[in-house]
Short mmCIF file of C-alpha atoms in Angstrom, two decimals:
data_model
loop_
_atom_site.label_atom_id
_atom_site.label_comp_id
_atom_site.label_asym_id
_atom_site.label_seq_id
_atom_site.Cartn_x
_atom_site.Cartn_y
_atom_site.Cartn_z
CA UNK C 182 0.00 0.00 0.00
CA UNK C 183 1.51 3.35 -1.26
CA UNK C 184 0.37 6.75 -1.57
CA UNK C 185 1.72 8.29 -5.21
CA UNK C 186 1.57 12.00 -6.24
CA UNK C 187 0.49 11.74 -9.98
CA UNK C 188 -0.23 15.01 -12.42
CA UNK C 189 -3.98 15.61 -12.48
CA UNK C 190 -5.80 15.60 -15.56
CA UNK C 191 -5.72 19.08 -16.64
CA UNK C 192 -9.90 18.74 -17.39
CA UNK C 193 -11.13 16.91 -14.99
CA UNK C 194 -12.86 19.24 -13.37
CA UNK C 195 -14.84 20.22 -16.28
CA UNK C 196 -15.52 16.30 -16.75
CA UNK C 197 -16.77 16.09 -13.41
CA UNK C 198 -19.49 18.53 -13.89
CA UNK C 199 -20.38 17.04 -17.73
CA UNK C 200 -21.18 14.11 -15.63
CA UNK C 201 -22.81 15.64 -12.96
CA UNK C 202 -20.23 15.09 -10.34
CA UNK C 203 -21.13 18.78 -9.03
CA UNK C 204 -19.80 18.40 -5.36
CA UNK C 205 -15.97 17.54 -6.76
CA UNK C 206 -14.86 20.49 -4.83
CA UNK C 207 -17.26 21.57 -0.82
CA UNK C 208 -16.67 24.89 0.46
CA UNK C 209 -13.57 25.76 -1.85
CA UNK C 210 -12.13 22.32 -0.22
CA UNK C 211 -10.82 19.79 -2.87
CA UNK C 212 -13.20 16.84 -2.09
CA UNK C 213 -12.38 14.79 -5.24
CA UNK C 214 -8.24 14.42 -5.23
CA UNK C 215 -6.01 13.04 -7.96
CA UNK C 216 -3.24 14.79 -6.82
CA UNK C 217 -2.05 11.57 -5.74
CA UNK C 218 -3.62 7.79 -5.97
CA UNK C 219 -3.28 4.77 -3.57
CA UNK C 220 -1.25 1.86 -5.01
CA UNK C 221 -2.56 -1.91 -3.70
CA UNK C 222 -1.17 -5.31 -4.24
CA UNK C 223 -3.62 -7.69 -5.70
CA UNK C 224 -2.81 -9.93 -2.55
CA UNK C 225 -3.86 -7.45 -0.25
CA UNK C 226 -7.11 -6.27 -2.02
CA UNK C 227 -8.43 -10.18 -2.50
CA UNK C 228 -6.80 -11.22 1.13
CA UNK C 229 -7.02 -8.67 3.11
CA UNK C 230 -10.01 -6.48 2.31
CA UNK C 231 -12.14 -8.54 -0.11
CA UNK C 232 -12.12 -11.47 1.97
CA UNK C 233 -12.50 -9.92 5.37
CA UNK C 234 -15.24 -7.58 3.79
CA UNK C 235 -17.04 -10.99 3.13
CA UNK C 236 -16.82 -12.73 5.94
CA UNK C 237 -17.89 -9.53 8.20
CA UNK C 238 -21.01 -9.14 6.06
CA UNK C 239 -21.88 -12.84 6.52
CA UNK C 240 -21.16 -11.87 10.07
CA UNK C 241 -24.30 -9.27 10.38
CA UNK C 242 -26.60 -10.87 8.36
CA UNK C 243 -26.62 -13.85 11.15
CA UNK C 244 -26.72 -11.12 13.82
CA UNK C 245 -29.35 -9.61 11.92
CA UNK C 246 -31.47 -13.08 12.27
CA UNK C 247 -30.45 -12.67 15.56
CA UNK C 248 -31.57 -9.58 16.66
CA UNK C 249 -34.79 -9.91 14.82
CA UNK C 250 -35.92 -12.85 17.48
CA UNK C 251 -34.78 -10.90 20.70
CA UNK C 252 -37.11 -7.43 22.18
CA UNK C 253 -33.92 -7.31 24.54
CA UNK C 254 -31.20 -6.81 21.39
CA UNK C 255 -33.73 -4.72 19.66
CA UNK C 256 -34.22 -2.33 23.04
CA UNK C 257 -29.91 -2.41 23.27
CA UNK C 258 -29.64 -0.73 19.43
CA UNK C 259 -32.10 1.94 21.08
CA UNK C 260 -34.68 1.19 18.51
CA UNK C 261 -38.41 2.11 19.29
CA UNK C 262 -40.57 -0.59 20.80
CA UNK C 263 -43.54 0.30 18.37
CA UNK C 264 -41.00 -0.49 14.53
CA UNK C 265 -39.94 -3.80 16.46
CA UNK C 266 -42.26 -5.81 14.10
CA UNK C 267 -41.90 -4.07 11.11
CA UNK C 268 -38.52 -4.38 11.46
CA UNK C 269 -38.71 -8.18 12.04
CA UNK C 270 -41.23 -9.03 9.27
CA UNK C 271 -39.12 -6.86 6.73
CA UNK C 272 -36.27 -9.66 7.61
CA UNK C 273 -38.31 -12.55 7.80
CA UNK C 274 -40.06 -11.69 4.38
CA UNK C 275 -36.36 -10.91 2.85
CA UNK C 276 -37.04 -7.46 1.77
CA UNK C 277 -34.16 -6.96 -0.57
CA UNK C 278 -31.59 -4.66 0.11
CA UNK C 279 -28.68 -2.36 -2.56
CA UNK C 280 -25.84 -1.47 -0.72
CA UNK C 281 -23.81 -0.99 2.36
CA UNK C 282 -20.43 0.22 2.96
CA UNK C 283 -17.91 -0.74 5.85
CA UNK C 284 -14.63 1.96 7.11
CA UNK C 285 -12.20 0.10 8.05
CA UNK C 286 -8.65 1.30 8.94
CA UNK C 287 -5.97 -0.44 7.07
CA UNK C 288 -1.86 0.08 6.79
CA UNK C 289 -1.20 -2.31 4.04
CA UNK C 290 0.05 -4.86 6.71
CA UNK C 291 -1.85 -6.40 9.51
CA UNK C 292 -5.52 -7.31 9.60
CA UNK C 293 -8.20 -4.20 8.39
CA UNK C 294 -9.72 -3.24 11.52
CA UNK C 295 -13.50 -2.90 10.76
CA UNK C 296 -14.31 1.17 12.23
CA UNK C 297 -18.09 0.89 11.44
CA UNK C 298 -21.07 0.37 9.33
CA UNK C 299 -22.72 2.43 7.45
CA UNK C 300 -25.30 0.14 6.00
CA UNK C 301 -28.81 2.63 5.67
CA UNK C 302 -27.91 5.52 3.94
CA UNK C 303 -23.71 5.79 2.43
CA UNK C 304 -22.33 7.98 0.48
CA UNK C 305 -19.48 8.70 -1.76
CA UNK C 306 -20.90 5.91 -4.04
CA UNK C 307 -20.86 7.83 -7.46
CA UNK C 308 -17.24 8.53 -6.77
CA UNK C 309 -16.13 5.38 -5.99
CA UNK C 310 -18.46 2.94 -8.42
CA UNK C 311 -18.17 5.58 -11.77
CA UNK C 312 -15.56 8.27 -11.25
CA UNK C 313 -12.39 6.81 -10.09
CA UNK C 314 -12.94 3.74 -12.90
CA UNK C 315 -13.20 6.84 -15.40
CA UNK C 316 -9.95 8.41 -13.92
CA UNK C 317 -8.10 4.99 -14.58
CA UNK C 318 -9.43 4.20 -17.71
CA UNK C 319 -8.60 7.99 -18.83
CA UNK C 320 -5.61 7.94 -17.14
CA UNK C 321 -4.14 4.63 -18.73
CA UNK C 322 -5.43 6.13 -22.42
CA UNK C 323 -3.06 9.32 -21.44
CA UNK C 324 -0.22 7.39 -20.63
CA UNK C 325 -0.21 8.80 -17.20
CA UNK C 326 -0.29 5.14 -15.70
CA UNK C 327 0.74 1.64 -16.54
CA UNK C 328 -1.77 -0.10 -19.17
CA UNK C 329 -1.81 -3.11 -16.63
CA UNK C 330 -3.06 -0.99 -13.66
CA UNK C 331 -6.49 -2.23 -12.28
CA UNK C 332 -9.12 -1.16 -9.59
CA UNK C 333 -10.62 -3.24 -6.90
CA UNK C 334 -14.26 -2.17 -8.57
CA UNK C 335 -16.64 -3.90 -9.83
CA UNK C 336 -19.63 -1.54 -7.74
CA UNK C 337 -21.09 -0.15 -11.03
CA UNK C 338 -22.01 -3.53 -12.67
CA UNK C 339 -22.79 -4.70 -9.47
CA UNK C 340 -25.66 -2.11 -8.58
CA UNK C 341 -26.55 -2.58 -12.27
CA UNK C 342 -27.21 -6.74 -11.55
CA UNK C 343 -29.13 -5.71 -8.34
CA UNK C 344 -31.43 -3.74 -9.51
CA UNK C 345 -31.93 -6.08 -12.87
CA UNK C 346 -32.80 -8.76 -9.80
CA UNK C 347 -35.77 -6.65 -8.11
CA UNK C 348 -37.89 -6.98 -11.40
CA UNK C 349 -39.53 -4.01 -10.80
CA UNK C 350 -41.97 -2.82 -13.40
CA UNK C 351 -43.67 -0.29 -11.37
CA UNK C 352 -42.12 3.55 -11.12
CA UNK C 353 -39.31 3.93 -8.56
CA UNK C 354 -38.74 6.99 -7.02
CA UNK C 355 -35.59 7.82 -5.72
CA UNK C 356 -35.52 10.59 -2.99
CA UNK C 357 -33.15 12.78 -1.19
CA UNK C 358 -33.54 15.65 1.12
CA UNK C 359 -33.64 19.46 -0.14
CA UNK C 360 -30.42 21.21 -0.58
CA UNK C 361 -27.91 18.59 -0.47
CA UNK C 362 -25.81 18.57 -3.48
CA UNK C 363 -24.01 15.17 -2.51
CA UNK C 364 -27.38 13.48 -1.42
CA UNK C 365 -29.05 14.20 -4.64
CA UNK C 366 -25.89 13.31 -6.88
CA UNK C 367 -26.06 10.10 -4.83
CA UNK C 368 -29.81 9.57 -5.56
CA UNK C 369 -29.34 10.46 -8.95
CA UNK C 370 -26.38 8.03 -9.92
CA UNK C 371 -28.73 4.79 -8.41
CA UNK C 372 -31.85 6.41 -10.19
CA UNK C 373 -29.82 6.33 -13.72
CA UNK C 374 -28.49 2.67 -12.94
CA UNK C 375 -31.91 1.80 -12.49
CA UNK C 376 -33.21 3.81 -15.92
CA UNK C 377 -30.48 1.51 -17.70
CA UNK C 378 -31.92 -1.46 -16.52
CA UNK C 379 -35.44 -0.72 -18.01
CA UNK C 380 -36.72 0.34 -14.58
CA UNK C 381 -38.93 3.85 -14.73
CA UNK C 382 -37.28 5.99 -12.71
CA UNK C 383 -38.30 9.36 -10.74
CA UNK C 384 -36.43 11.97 -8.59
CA UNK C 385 -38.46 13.61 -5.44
CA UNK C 386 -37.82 15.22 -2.59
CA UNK C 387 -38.11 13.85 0.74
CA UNK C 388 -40.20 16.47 2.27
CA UNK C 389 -42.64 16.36 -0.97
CA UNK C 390 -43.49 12.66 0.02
CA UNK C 391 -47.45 12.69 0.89
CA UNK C 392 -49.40 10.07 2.90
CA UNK C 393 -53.45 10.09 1.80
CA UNK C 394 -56.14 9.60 4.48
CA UNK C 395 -56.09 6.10 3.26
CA UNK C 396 -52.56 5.11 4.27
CA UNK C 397 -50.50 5.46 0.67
CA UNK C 398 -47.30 6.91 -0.20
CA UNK C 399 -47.39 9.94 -2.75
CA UNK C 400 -45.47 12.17 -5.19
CA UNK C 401 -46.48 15.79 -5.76
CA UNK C 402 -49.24 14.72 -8.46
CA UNK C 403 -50.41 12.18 -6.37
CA UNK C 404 -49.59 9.01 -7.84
CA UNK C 405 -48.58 6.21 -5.73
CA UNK C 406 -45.01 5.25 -4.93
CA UNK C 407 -44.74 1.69 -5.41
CA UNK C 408 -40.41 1.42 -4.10
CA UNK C 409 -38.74 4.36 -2.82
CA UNK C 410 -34.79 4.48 -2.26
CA UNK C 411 -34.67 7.30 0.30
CA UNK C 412 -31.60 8.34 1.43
CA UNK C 413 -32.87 8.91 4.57
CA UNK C 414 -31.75 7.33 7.68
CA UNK C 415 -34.50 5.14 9.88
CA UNK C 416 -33.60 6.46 13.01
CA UNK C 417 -34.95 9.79 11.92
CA UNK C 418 -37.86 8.00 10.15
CA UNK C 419 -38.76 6.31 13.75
CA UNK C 420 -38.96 9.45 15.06
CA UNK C 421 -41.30 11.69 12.01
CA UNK C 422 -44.73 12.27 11.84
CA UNK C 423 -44.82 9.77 8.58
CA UNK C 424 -42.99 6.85 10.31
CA UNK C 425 -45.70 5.50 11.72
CA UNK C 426 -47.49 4.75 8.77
CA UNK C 427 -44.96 3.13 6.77
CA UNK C 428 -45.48 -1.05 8.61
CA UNK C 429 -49.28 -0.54 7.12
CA UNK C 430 -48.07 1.45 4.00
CA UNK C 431 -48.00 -0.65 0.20
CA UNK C 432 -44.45 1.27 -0.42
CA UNK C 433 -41.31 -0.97 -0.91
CA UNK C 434 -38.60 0.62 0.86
CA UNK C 435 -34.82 0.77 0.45
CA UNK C 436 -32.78 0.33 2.11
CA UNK C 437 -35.42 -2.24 3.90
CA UNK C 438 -36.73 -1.96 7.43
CA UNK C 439 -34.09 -4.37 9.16
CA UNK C 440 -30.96 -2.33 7.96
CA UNK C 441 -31.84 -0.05 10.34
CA UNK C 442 -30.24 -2.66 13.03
CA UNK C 443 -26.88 -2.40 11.07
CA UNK C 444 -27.04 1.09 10.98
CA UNK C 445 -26.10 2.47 14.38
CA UNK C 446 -23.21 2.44 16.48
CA UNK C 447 -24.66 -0.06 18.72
CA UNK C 448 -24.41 -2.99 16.62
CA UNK C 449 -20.49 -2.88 17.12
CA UNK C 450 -20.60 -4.02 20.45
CA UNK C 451 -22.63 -7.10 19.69
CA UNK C 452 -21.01 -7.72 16.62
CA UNK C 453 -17.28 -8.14 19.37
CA UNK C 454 -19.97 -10.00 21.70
CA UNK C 455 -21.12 -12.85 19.12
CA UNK C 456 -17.50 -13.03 17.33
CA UNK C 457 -14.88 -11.60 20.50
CA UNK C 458 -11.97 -12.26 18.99
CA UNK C 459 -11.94 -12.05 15.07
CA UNK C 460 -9.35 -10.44 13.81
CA UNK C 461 -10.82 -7.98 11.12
CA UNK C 462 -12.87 -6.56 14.65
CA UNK C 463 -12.54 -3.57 17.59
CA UNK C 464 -12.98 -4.69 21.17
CA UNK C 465 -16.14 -2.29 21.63
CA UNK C 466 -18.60 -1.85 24.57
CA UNK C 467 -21.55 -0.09 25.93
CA UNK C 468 -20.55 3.48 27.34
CA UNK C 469 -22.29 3.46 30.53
CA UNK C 470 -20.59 6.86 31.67
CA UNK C 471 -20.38 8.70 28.87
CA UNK C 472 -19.54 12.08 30.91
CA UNK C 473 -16.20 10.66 32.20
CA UNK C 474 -12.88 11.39 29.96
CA UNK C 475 -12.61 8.38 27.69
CA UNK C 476 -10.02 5.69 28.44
CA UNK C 477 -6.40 6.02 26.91
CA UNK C 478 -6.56 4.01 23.87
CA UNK C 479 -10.61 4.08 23.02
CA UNK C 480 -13.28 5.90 21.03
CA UNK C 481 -16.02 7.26 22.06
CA UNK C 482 -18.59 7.52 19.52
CA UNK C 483 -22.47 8.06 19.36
CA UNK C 484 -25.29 5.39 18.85
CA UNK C 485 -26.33 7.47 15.46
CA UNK C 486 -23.37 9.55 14.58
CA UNK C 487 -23.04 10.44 10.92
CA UNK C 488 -20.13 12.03 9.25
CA UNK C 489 -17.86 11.91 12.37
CA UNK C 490 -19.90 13.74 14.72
CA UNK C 491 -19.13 13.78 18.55
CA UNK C 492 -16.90 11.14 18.14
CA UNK C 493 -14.20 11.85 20.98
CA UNK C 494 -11.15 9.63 20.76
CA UNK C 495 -7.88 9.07 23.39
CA UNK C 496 -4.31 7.53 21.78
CA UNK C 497 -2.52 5.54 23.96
CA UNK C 498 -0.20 8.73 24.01
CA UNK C 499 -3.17 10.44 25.46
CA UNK C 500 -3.65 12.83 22.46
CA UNK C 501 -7.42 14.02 22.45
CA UNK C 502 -9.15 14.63 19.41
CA UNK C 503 -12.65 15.18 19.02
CA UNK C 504 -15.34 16.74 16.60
CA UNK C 505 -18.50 18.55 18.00
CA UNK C 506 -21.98 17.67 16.54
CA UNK C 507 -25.62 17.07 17.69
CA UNK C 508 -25.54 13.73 18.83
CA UNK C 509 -25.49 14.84 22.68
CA UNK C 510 -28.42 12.63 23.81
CA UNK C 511 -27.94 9.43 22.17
CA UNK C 512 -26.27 6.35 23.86
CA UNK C 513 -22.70 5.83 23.19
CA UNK C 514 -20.27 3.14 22.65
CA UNK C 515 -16.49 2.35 23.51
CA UNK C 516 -14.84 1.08 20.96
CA UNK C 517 -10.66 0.17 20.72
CA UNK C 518 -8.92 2.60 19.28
CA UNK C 519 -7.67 1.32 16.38
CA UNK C 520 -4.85 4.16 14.32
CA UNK C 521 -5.45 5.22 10.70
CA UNK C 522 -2.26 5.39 8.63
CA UNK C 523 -0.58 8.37 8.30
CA UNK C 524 0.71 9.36 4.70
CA UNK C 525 2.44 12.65 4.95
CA UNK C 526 0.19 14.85 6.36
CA UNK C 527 -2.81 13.08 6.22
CA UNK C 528 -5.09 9.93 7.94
CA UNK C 529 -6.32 7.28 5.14
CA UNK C 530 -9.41 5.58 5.83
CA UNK C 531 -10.96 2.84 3.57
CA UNK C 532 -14.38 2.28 3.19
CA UNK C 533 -15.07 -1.10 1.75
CA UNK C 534 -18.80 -1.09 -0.71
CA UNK C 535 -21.06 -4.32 -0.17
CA UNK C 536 -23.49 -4.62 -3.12
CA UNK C 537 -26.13 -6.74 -2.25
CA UNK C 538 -24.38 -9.42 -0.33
CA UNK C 539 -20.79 -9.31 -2.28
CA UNK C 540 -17.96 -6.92 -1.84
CA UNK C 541 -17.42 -4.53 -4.43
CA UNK C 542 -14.88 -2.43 -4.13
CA UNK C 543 -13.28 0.68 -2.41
CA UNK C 544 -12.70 4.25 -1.90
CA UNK C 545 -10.19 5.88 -0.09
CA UNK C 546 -10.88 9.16 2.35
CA UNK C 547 -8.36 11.12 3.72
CA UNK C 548 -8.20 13.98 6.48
CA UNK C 549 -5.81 15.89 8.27
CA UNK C 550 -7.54 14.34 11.37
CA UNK C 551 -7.74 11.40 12.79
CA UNK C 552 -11.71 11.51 12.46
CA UNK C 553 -12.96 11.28 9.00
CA UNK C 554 -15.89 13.40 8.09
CA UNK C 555 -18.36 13.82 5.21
CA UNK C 556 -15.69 17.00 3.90
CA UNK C 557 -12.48 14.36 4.09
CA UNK C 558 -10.76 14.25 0.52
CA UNK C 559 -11.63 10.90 -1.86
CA UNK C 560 -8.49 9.82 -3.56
CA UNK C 561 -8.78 6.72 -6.33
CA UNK C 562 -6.88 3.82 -6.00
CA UNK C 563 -4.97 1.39 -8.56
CA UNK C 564 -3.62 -2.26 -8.25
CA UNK C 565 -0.23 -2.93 -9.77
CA UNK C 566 2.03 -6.15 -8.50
#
């Protein structure tokens, strides 16, 4: 694993937006980066993030089964007594799901170290399923790499086999909430896989959704929405006037019900509980005094964090580092601190794509922090050797 300064491509920019890639650069901050690219050995994509990916995924779909059966594991993820059986029949009737994407941290030698799941609502997908394979197919055509260099990506054709599998021929809607550049350029890369596998495809809002007296799910013009991506998370569904409707409702949601177990902070500790010991995993624990300093050598972070929020962590040096946020009432976990590599100035952080139930591929994230956030840098990666 090496980092590699490279020459940009002097248009990428202006390919970026042809393409639609409109939040390559957030707040005047490069967020797309091919100033440099990460360099992997085939051995250690296939053996030591492939593999491990597979395995851990395999991992929480038993613990899924698992928690399905049990009010007590359901109560632990802090999930609201009233969605426990819509949660549980949206397993048991194998509601299909798209995507998921684990962070792991990763040096190029020992085991990954899985960080967390983020299994409801990722992002970065468009830039690491379409526009790093563009930069390396552009790039090789320049001359500016090797014509042997290869990607650990297969997350396009992937998504494009998942979807053919739903055999949807009703209109799916694909919804994101107002304002958010990334969220709809998200929303709109899944809605144009879909269009090119013959499924009818529609943008709308999230706030524009409707619910009629009689319990349905509705666009603007009120016509029914049959399956609706919405990249929205369920633990802010649980909590929204709407949510309650949605068990009774004759709307096909994704991502389903039950990924709403895999998608908070609390599944880490039971994930160590059922499998203490694996080496791709974080020794990781309830917090049950979160207003104490955390431990040398842990990380504190918050049941429903997103993007890095009020995560507080301690080296074993006792360096602090922490990012504020508005996750001040949730539960927290403990989890072992486990370093990101350091490349020059910055901390590299893989996040590992799950497409249906098969690893995919990868991006790589970089900050000046230890804690990556939703404005850390994407960098593509390559395999040579």
């Amino acid at each position: 694993m090496k980092k590699i300064h490279c020459p940009e491509r002097h248009d990428w920019k202006q390919t970026a937006e042809n393409l639609g890639f409109l939040f390559h650069t957030i707040d005047g901050e490069p967020y797309w980066d091919e100033s440099a690219y990460y360099q992997f050995t085939l051995k250690q994509i296939e053996h030591d993030l492939e593999d491990p990916t597979t395995e851990i995924h395999d991992m929480c779909m038993d613990l899924v089964a698992r928690v399905v059966q049990s009010e007590e594991l359901l109560e632990r993820l802090s999930i609201p007594a009233p969605f426990f059986d819509m949660i549980k029949t949206s397993w048991l009737e194998g509601h299909p799901h798209l995507y998921g994407r684990m962070d792991f941290s990763y040096n190029g030698t020992g085991p990954a170290k899985l960080l967390e799941l983020n299994y409801d609502t990722p992002t970065s997908l468009y830039e690491a399923a379409a526009f790093q394979w563009g930069w390396l197919e552009q790039c090789i055509e320049r001359g500016l790499l090797p014509k042997h260099a290869d990607q650990f990506n297969s997350i396009d054709t992937k998504l494009h086999q998942a979807f053919a599998q739903l055999q949807v021929n009703q209109p799916f809607y694909f919804a994101s909430m107002k304002g958010s550049t990334e969220d709809k350029g998200t929303t709109d890369y899944l809605r144009l896989v879909a269009e090119k596998v013959g499924i009818e495809s529609r943008h709308i809002d999230i706030e524009d959704i409707g619910l009629t007296s009689e319990g349905r799910f509705v666009d603007l013009q009120d016509r029914w929405i049959p399956h609706l991506f919405k990249l929205h998370a369920w633990e802010f569904i649980f909590h929204e006037p709407f949510g309650s409707a949605i068990a009774e409702s004759d709307t096909q949601f994704f991502e389903p019900a039950w990924k709403s177990i895999l998608s908070n902070k609390g599944i880490l500790p039971l994930l160590w509980e059922f499998n203490k010991g694996h080496p791709n995993l974080l020794a990781a624990h309830l917090d049950t005094e979160p207003g104490k300093a955390v431990p040398k050598g842990w990380v504190r972070k918050p049941f429903f964090s997103r993007e890095g929020a009020n995560i507080e962590l301690q080296t074993a040096d006792g360096l602090i580092v922490k990012e504020d946020g508005p996750y001040t009432d949730a539960p927290f976990i403990l989890q072992e601190f486990a370093p990101l590599p350091r490349f020059g100035d910055s901390y590299t952080l893989i996040g590992s794509w799950v497409i249906g139930d098969q690893a995919a591929g990868i991006g790589v994230r970089e900050d000046n922090s230890l804690i990556t956030k939703d404005s850390s840098r994407f960098l593509p990666h390559l395999i040579l050797g």
